[in-house]
CSV table of C-alpha atoms in Angstrom, one decimal:
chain,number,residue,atom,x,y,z
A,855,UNK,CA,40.0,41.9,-60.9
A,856,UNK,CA,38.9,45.4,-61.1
A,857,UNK,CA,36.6,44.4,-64.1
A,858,UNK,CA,35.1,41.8,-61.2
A,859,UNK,CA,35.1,44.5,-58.6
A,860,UNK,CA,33.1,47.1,-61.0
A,861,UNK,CA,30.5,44.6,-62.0
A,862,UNK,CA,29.4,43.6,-58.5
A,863,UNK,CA,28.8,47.2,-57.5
A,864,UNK,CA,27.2,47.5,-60.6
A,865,UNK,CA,25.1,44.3,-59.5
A,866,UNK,CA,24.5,46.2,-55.8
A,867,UNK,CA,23.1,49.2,-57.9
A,868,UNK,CA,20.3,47.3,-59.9
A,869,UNK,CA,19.8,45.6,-56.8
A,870,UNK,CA,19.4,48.8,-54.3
A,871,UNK,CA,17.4,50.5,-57.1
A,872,UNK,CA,15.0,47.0,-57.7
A,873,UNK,CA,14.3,47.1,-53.9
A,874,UNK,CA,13.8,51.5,-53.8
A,875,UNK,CA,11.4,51.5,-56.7
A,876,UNK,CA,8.7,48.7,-55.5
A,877,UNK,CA,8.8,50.8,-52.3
A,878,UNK,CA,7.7,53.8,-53.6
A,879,UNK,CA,4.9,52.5,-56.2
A,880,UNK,CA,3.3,50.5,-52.9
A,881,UNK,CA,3.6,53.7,-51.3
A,882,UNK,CA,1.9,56.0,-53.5
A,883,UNK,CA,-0.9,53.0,-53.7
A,884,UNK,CA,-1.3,53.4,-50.6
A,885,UNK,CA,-1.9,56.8,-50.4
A,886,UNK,CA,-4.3,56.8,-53.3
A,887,UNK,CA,-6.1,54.5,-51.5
A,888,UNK,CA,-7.0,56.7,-48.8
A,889,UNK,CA,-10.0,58.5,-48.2
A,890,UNK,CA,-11.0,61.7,-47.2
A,891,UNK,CA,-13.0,60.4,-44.9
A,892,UNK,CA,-9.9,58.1,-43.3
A,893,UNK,CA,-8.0,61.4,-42.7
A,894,UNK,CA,-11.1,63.5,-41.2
A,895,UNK,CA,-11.5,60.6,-39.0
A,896,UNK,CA,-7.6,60.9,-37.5
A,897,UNK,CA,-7.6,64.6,-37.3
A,898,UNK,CA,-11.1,64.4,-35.2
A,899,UNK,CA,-9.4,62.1,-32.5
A,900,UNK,CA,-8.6,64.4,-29.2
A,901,UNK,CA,-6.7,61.7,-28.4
A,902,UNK,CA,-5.6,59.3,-30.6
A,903,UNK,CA,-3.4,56.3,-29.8
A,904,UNK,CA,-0.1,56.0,-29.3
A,905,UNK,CA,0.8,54.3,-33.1
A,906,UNK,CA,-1.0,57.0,-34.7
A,907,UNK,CA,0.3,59.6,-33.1
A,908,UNK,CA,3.8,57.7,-33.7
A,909,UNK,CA,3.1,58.1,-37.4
A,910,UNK,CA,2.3,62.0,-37.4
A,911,UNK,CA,5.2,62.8,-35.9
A,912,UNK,CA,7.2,60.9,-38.7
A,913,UNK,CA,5.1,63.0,-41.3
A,914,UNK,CA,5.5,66.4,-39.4
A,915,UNK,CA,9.3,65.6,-39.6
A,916,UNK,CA,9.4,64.8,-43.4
A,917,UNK,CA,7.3,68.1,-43.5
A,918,UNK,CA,9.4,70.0,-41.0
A,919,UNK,CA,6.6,70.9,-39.1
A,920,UNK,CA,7.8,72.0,-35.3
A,921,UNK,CA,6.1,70.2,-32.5
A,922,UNK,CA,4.1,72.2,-30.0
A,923,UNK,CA,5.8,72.6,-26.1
A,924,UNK,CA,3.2,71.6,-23.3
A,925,UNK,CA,3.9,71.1,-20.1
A,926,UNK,CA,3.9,67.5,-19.6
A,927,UNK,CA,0.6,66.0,-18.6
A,928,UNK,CA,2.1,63.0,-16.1
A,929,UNK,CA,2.9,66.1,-13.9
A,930,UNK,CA,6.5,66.4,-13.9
A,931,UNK,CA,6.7,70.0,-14.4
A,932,UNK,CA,8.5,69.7,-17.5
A,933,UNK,CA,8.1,70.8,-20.9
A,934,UNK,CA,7.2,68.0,-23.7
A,935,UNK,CA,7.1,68.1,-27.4
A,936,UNK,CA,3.9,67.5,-28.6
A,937,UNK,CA,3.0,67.0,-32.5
A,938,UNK,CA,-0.4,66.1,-32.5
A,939,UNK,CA,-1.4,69.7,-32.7
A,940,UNK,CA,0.5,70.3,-35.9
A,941,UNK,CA,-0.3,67.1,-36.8
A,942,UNK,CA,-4.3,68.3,-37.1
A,943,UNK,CA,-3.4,71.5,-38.5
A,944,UNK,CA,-1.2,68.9,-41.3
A,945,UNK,CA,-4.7,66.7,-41.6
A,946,UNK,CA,-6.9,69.7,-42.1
A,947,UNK,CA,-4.5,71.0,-45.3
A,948,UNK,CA,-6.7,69.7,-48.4
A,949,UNK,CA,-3.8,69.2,-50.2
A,950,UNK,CA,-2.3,66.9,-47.6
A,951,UNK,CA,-2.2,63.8,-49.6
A,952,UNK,CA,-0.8,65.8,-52.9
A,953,UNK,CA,2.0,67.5,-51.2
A,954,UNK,CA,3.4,64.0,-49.8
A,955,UNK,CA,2.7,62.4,-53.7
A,956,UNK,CA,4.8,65.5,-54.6
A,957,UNK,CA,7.2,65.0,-52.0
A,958,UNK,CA,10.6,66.2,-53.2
A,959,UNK,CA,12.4,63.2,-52.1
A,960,UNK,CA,16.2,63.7,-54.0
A,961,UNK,CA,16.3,66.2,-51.8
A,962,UNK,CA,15.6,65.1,-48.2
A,963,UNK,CA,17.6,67.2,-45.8
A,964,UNK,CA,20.3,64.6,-43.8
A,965,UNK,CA,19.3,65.8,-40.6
A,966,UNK,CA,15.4,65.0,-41.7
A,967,UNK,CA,16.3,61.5,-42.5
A,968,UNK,CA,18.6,60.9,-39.6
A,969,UNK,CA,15.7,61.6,-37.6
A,970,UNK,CA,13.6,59.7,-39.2
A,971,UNK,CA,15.8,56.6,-39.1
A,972,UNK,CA,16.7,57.4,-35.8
A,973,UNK,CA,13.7,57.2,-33.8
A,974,UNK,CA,10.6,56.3,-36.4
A,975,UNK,CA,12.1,53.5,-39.0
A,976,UNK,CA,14.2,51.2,-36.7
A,977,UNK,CA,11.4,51.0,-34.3
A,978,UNK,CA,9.7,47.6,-35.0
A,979,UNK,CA,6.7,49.3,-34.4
A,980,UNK,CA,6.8,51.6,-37.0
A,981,UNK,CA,5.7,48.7,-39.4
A,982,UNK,CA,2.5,49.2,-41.6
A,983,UNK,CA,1.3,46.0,-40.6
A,984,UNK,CA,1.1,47.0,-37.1
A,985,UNK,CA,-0.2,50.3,-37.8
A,986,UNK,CA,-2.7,48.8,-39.9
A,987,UNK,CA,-4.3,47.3,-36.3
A,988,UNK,CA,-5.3,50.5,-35.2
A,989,UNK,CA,-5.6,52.8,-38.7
A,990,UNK,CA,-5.9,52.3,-42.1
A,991,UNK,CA,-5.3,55.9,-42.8
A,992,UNK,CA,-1.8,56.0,-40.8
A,993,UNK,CA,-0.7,52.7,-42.8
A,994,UNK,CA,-0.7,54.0,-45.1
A,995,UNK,CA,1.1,56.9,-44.1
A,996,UNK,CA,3.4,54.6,-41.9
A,997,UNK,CA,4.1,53.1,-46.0
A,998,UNK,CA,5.0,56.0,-47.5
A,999,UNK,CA,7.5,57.7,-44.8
A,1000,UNK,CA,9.2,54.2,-45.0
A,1001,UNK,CA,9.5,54.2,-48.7
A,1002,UNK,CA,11.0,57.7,-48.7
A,1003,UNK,CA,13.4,56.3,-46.0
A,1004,UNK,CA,14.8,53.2,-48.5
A,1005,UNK,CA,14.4,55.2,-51.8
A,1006,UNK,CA,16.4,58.3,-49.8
A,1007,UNK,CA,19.2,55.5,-49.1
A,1008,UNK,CA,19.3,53.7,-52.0
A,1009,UNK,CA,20.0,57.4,-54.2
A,1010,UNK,CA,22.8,58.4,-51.9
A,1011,UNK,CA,24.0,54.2,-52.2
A,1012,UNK,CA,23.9,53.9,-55.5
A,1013,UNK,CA,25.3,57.4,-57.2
A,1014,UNK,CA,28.7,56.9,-55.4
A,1015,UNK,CA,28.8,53.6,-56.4
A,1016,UNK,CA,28.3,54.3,-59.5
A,1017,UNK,CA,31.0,57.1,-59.5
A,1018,UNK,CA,33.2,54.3,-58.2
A,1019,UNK,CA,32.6,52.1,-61.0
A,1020,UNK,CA,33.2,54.8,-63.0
A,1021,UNK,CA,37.1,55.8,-60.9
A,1022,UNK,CA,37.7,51.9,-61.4
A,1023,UNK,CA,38.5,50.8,-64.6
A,1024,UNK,CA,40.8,53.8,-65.3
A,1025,UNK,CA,38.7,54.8,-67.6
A,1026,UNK,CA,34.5,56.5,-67.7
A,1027,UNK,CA,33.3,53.2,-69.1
A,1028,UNK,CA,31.6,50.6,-67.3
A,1029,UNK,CA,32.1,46.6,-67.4
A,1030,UNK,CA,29.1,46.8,-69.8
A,1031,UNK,CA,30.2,49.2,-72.1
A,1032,UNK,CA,27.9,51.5,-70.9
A,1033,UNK,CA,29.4,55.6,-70.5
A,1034,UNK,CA,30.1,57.0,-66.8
A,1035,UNK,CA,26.9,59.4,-68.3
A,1036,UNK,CA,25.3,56.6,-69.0
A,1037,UNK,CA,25.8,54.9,-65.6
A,1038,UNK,CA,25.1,58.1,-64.2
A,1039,UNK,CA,21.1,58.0,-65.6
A,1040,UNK,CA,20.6,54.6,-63.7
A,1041,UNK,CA,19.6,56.7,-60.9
A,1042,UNK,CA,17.8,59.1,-63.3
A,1043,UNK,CA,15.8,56.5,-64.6
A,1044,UNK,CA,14.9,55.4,-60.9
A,1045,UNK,CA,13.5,58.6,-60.5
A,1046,UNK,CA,11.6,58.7,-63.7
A,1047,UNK,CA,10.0,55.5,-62.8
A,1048,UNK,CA,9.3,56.4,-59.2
A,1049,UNK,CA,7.4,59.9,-60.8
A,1050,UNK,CA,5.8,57.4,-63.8
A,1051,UNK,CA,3.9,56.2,-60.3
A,1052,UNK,CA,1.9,59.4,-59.2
């Protein structure tokens, strides 16, 4: 039975790491398809709508950028949060595109990615085929903050299950015959792939 048990989380692994790696090879396609001009085009909008705005503030919280406070324009008096600011400032960087290709993403901070699934990736608007009817630029963008999402869940799935399969049989061998160290490159080799796709 525990033989059973350790191969289906096995299974689960190749399975979380087959979905994670497609992810983030469509996502850095995506942003090597963009163009300079595509990005000078969103920063020039004054006021740019509401999905592409939606997608900046995703980006400025994988980059940790702050929002600018403005008082809010309906007129209520109170202070908003306002990232479109920091998101121009973001847009103007000529290495925008390179630092999110370089993105260092086996280590995205937990409160970043809480955030992130929070209030950007469960939205059923923040989907690149949406965002694609008003931007080309921030699909692709909307792409790549939602393959950091599953590839950032899939590494902090799979290396306890792995560490589980490893606990299970009494022993650091795996169903397959593999080592616990080698079970423990699955996730490795994920990320080797994933930087094979720059």
């Amino acid at each position: 039975k525990a033989a059973a048990e350790s191969k289906a989380i096995k299974d689960e692994c190749e399975a979380d790491l087959a979905e994670a790696l497609p992810a983030l090879k469509a996502a850095i396609k995506a942003l090597n398809t963009l163009k300079p001009s595509d990005i000078s085009l969103m920063k020039s909008m004054k006021n740019p709508p509401h999905l592409i705005r939606f997608v900046m503030e995703a980006i400025c919280v994988m980059r940790q950028v702050k929002p600018d406070r403005k008082p809010d324009p309906s007129g209520t008096g109170k202070m908003i949060e306002d990232f479109w600011g920091p998101s121009q400032k973001l847009l103007g960087d000529m290495n925008f595109l390179d630092h999110l290709k370089s993105y260092d993403k086996d280590h995205i901070p937990p409160k970043v990615i809480k955030v992130i699934r929070d209030k950007y990736t469960s939205n059923p608007d923040f989907n690149p085929k949406v965002i694609a009817s008003v931007s080309s630029a921030a699909e692709g963008l909307c792409s790549w903050v939602s393959a950091m999402d599953i590839y950032d869940r899939v590494a902090k799935v799979v290396a306890p299950k792995e560490r589980e399969t490893e606990r299970g049989g009494g022993s650091t061998e795996n169903p397959d015959g593999r080592s616990g160290g080698e079970a423990s490159r699955t996730k490795g080799s994920a990320r080797q792939a994933a930087a094979s796709q720059r």
